[in-house]
CSV table of N, CA and C in Angstrom, one decimal:
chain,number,residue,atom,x,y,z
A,1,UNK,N,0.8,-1.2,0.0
A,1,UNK,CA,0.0,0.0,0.0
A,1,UNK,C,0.9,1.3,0.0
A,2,UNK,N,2.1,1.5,0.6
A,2,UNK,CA,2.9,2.7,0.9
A,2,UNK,C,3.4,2.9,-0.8
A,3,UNK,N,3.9,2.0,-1.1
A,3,UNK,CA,4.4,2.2,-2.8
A,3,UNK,C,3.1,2.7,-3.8
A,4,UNK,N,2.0,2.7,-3.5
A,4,UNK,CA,1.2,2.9,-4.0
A,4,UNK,C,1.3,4.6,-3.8
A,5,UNK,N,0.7,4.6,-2.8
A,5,UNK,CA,0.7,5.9,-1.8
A,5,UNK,C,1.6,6.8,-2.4
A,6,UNK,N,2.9,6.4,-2.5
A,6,UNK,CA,4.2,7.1,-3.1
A,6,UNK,C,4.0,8.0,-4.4
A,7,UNK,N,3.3,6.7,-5.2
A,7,UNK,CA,3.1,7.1,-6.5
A,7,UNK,C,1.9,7.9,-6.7
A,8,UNK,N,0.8,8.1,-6.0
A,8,UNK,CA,-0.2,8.6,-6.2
A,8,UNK,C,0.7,10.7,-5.5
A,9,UNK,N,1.1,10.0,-4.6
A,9,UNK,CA,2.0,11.3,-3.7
A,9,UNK,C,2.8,11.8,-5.0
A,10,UNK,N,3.8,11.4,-5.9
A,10,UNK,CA,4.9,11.8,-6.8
A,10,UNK,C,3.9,12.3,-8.1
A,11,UNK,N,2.8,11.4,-8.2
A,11,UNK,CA,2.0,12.2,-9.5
A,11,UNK,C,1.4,13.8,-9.4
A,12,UNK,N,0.9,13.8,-8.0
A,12,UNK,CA,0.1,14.5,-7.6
A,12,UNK,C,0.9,15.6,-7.5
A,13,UNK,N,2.3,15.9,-6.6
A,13,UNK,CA,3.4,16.7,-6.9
A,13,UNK,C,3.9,17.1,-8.2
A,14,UNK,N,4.2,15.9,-9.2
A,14,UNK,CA,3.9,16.4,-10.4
A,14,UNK,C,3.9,17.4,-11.3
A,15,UNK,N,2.0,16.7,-10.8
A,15,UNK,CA,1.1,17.7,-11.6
A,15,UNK,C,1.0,19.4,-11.1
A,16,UNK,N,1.3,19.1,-9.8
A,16,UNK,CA,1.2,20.7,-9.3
A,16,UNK,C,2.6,21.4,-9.7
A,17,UNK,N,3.1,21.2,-10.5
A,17,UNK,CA,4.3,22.1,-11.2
A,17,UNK,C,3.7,21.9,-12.5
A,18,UNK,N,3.6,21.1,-13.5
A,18,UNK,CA,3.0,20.6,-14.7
A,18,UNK,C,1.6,21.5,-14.7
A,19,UNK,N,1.0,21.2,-14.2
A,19,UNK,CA,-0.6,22.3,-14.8
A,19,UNK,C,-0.4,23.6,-14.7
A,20,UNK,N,0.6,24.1,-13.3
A,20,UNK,CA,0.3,25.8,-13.5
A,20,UNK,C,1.3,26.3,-14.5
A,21,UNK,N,2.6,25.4,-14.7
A,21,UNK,CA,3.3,25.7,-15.9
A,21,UNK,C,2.6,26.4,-17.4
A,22,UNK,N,1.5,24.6,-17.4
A,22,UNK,CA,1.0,24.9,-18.6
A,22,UNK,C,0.3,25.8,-18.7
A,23,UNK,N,-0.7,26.1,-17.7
A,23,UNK,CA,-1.2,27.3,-17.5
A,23,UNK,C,-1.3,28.6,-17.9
A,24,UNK,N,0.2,29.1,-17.3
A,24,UNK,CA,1.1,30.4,-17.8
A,24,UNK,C,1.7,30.3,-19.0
A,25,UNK,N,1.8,29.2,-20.0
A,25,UNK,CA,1.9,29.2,-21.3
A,25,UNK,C,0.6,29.3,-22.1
A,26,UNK,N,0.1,28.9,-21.9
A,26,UNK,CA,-1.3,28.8,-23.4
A,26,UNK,C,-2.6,29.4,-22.4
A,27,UNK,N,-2.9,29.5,-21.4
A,27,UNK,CA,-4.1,30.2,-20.8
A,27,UNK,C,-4.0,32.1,-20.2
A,28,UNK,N,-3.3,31.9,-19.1
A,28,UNK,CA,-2.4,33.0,-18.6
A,28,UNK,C,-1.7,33.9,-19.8
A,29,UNK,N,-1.1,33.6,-20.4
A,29,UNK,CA,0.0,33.7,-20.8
A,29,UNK,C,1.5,34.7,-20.5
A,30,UNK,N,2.4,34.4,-20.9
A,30,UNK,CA,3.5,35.3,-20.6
A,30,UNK,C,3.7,36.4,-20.3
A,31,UNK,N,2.7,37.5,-20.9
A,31,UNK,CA,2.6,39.0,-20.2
A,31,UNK,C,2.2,39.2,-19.3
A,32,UNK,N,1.0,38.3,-18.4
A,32,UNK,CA,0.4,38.3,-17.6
A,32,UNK,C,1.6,38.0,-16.0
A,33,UNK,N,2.4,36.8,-16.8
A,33,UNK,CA,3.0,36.0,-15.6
A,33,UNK,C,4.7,37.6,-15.4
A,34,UNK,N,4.9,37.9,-16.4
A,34,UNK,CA,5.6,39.2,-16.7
A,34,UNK,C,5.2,40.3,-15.8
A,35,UNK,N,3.8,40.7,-16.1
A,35,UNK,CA,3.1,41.6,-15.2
A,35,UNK,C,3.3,41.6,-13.3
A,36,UNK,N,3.0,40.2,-13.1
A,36,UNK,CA,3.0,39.5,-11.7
A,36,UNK,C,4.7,39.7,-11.1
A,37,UNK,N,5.6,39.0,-12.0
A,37,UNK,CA,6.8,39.5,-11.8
A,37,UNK,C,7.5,40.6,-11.7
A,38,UNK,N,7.3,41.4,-12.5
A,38,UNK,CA,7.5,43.2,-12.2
A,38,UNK,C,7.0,44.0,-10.7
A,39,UNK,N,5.8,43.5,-10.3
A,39,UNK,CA,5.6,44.0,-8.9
A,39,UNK,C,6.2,42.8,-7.9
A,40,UNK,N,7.0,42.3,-8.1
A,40,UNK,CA,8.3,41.3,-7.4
A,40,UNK,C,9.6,42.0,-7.1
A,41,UNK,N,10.0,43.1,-6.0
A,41,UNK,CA,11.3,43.5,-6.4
A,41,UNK,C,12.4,42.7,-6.7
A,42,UNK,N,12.4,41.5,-6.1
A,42,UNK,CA,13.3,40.2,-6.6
A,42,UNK,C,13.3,39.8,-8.0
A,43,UNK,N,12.4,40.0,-9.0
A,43,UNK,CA,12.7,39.8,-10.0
A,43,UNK,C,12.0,40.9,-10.8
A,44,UNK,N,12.2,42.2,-10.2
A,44,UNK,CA,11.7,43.9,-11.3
A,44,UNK,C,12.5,44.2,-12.1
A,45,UNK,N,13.9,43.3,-12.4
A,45,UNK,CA,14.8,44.1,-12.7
A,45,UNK,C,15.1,43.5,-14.2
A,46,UNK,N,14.4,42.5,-14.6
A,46,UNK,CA,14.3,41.4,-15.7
A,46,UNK,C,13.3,40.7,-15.7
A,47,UNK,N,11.7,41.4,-15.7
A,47,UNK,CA,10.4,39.9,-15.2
A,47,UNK,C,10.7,39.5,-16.6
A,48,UNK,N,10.7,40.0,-17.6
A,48,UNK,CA,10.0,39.1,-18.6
A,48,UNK,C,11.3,37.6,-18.9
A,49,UNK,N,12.5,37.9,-18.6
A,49,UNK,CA,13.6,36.5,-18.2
A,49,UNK,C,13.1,35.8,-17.7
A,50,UNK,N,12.5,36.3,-16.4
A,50,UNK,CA,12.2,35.4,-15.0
A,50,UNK,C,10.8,35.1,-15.5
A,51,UNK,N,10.0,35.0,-16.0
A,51,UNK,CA,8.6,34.6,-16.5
A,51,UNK,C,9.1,33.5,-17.3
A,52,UNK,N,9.9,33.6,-18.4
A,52,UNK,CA,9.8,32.2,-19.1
A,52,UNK,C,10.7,31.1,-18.5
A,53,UNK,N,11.8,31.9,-17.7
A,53,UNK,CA,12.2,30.8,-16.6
A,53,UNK,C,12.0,30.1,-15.7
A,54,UNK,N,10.5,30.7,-15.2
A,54,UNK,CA,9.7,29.8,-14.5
A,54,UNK,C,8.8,29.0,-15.0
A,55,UNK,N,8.0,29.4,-15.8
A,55,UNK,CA,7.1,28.4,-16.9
A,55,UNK,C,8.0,27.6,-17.3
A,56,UNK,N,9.0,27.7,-17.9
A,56,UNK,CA,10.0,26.4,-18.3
A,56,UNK,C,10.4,25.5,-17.4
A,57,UNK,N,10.5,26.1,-16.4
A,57,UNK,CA,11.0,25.4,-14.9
A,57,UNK,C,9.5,24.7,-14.3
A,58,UNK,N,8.9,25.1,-14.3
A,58,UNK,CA,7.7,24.3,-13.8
A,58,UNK,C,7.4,23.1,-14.8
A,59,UNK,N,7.2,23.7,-16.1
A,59,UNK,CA,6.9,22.6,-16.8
A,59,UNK,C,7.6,21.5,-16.8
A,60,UNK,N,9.2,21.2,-16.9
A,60,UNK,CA,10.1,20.7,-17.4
A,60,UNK,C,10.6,20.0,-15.9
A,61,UNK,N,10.4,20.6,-14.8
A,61,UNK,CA,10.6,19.9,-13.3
A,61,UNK,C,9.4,19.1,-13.2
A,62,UNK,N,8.5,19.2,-13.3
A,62,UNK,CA,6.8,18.7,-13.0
A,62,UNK,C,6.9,17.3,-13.7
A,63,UNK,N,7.6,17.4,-14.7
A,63,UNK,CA,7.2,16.4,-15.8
A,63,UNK,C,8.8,15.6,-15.5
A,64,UNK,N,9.8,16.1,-14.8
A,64,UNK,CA,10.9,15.0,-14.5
A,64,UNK,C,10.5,14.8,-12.9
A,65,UNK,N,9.6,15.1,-12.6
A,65,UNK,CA,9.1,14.6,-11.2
A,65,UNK,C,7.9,13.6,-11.2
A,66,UNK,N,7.3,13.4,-12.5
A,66,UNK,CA,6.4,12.5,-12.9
A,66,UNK,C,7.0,11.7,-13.4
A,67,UNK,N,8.1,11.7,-14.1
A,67,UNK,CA,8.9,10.8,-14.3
A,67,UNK,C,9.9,9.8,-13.8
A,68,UNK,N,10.2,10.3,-12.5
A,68,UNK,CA,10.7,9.4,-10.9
A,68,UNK,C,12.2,10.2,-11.6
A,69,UNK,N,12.4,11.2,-12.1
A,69,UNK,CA,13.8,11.4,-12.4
A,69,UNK,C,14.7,12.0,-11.4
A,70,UNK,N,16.2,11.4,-10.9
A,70,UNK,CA,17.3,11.9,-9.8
A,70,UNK,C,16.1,13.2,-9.3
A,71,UNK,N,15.1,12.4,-8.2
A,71,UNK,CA,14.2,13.2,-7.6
A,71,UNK,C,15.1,13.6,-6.4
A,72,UNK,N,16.4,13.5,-5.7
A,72,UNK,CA,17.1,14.2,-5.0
A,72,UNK,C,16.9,15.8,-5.8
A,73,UNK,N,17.5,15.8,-7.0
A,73,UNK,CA,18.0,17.2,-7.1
A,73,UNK,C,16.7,18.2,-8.1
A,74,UNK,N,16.1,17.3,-8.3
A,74,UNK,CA,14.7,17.7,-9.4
A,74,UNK,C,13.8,18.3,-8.4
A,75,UNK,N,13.4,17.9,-7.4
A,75,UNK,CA,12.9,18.6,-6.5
A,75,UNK,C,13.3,20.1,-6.2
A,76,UNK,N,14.5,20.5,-6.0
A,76,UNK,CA,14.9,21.6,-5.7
A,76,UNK,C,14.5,23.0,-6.2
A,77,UNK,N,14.5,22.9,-7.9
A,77,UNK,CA,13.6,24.1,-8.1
A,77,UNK,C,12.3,24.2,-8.2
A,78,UNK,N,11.6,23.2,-8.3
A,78,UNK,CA,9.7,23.8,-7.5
A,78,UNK,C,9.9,24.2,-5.8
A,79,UNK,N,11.0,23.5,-4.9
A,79,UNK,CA,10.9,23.9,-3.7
A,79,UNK,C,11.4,25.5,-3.4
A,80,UNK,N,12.2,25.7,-4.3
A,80,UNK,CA,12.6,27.5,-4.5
A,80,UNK,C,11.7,28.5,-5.3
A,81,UNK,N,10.9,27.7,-5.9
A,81,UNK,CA,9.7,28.7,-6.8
A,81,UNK,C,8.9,28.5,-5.7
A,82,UNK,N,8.3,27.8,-4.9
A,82,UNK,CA,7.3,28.0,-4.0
A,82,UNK,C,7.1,28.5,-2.8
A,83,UNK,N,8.8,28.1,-1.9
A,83,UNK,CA,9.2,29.2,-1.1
A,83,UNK,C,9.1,30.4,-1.5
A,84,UNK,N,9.6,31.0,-3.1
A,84,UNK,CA,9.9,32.0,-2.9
A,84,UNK,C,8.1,32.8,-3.4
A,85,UNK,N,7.3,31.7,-3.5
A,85,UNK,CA,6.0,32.6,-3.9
A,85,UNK,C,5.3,32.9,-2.5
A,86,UNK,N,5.5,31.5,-1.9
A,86,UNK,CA,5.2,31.8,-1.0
A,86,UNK,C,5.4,33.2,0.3
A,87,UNK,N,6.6,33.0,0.2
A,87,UNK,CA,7.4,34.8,0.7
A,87,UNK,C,7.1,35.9,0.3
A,88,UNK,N,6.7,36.2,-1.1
A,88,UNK,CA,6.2,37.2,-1.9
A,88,UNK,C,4.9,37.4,-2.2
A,89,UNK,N,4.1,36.3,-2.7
A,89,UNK,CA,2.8,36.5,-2.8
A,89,UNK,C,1.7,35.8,-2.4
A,90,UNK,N,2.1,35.3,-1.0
A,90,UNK,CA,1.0,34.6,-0.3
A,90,UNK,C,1.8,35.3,1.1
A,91,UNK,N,2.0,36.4,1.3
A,91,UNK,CA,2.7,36.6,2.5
A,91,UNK,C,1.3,37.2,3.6
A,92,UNK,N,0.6,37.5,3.0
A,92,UNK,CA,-0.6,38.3,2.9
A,92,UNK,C,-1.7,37.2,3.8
A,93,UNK,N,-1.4,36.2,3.2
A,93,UNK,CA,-2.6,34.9,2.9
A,93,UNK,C,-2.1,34.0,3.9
A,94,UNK,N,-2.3,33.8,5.1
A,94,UNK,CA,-2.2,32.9,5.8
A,94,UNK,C,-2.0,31.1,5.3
A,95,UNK,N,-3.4,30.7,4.7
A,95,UNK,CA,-3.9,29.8,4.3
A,95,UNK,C,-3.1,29.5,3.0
A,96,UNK,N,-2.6,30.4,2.3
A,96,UNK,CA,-1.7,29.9,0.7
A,96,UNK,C,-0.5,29.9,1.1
A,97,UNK,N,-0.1,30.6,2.2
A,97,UNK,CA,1.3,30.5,2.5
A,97,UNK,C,1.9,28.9,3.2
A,98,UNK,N,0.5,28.8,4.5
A,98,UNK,CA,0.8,27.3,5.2
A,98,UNK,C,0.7,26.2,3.9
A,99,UNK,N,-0.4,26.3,2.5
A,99,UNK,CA,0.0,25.7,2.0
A,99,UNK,C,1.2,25.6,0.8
A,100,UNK,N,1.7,26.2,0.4
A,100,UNK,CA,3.1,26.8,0.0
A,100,UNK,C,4.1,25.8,1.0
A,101,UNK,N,4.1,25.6,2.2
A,101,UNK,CA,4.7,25.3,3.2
A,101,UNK,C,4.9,23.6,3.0
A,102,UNK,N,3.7,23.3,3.3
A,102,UNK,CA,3.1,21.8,2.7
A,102,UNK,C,3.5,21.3,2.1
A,103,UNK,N,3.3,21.8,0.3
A,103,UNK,CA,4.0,21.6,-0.8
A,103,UNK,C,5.4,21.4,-0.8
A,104,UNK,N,6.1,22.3,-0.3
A,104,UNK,CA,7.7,22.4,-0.1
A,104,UNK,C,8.0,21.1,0.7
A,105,UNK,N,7.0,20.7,2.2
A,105,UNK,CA,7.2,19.7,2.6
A,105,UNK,C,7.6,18.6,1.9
A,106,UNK,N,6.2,18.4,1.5
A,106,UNK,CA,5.8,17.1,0.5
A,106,UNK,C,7.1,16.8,-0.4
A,107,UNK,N,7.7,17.9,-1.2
A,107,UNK,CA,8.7,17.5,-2.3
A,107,UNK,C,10.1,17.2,-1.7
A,108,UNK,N,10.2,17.9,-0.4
A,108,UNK,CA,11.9,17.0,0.3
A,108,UNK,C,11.6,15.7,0.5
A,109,UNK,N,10.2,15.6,1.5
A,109,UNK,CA,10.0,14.4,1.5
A,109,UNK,C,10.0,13.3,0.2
A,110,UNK,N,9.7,13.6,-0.9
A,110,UNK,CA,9.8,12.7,-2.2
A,110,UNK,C,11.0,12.3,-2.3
A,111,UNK,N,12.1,13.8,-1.7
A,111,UNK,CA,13.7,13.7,-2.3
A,111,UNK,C,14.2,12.5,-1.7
A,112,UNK,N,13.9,12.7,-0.5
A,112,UNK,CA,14.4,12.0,0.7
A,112,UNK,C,14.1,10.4,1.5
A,113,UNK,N,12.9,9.8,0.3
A,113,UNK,CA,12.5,8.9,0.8
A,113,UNK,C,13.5,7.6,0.9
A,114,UNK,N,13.0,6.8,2.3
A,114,UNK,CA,14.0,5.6,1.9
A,114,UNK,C,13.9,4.7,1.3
């Protein structure tokens, strides 16, 4: 049952990099996720860089995390995009932030499993 569990746990992690990725490419799209990053002073100084480097990074981590790939180090950049969304744009939000928190949990725990 736990290996099961795992996999249902590693899809589901995933997909939560994978859909909002896709998201900010074909629904959102790039000016929007540009827009969001410019009122970021951590990334005002280049959003529209930092916009396709995150949709690329979501998508392309999401989908080597669905893929069971060297999940030690694959994990690391959704856990730095979510920290850092978390910090910046759920700072506000109690509830998005603890979950932000969660998430970041969940994906060491993936790295880290025995």
């Amino acid at each position: 049952m736990q290996k099961y569990l795992q996999l249902v746990n590693r899809i589901l992690l995933g997909l939560l990099m994978v859909i909002p990725g896709l998201m900010k490419f074909f629904v959102i799209g790039p000016d929007a996720v540009t827009g969001m990053l410019s009122g970021i002073v951590l990334f005002a100084w280049a959003p529209a860089f930092w916009a396709w480097i995150l949709m690329f990074s979501e998508v392309i981590f999401g989908l080597a995390i669905l893929a069971n790939y060297k999940l030690k180090y694959t994990v690391i950049p959704p856990v730095v995009i979510l920290l850092i969304a978390a910090l910046t744009v759920n700072i506000g939000n109690p509830s998005g932030l603890l979950l932000h928190f969660v998430a970041v949990s969940a994906y060491l725990m993936l790295a880290y499993k025995e």
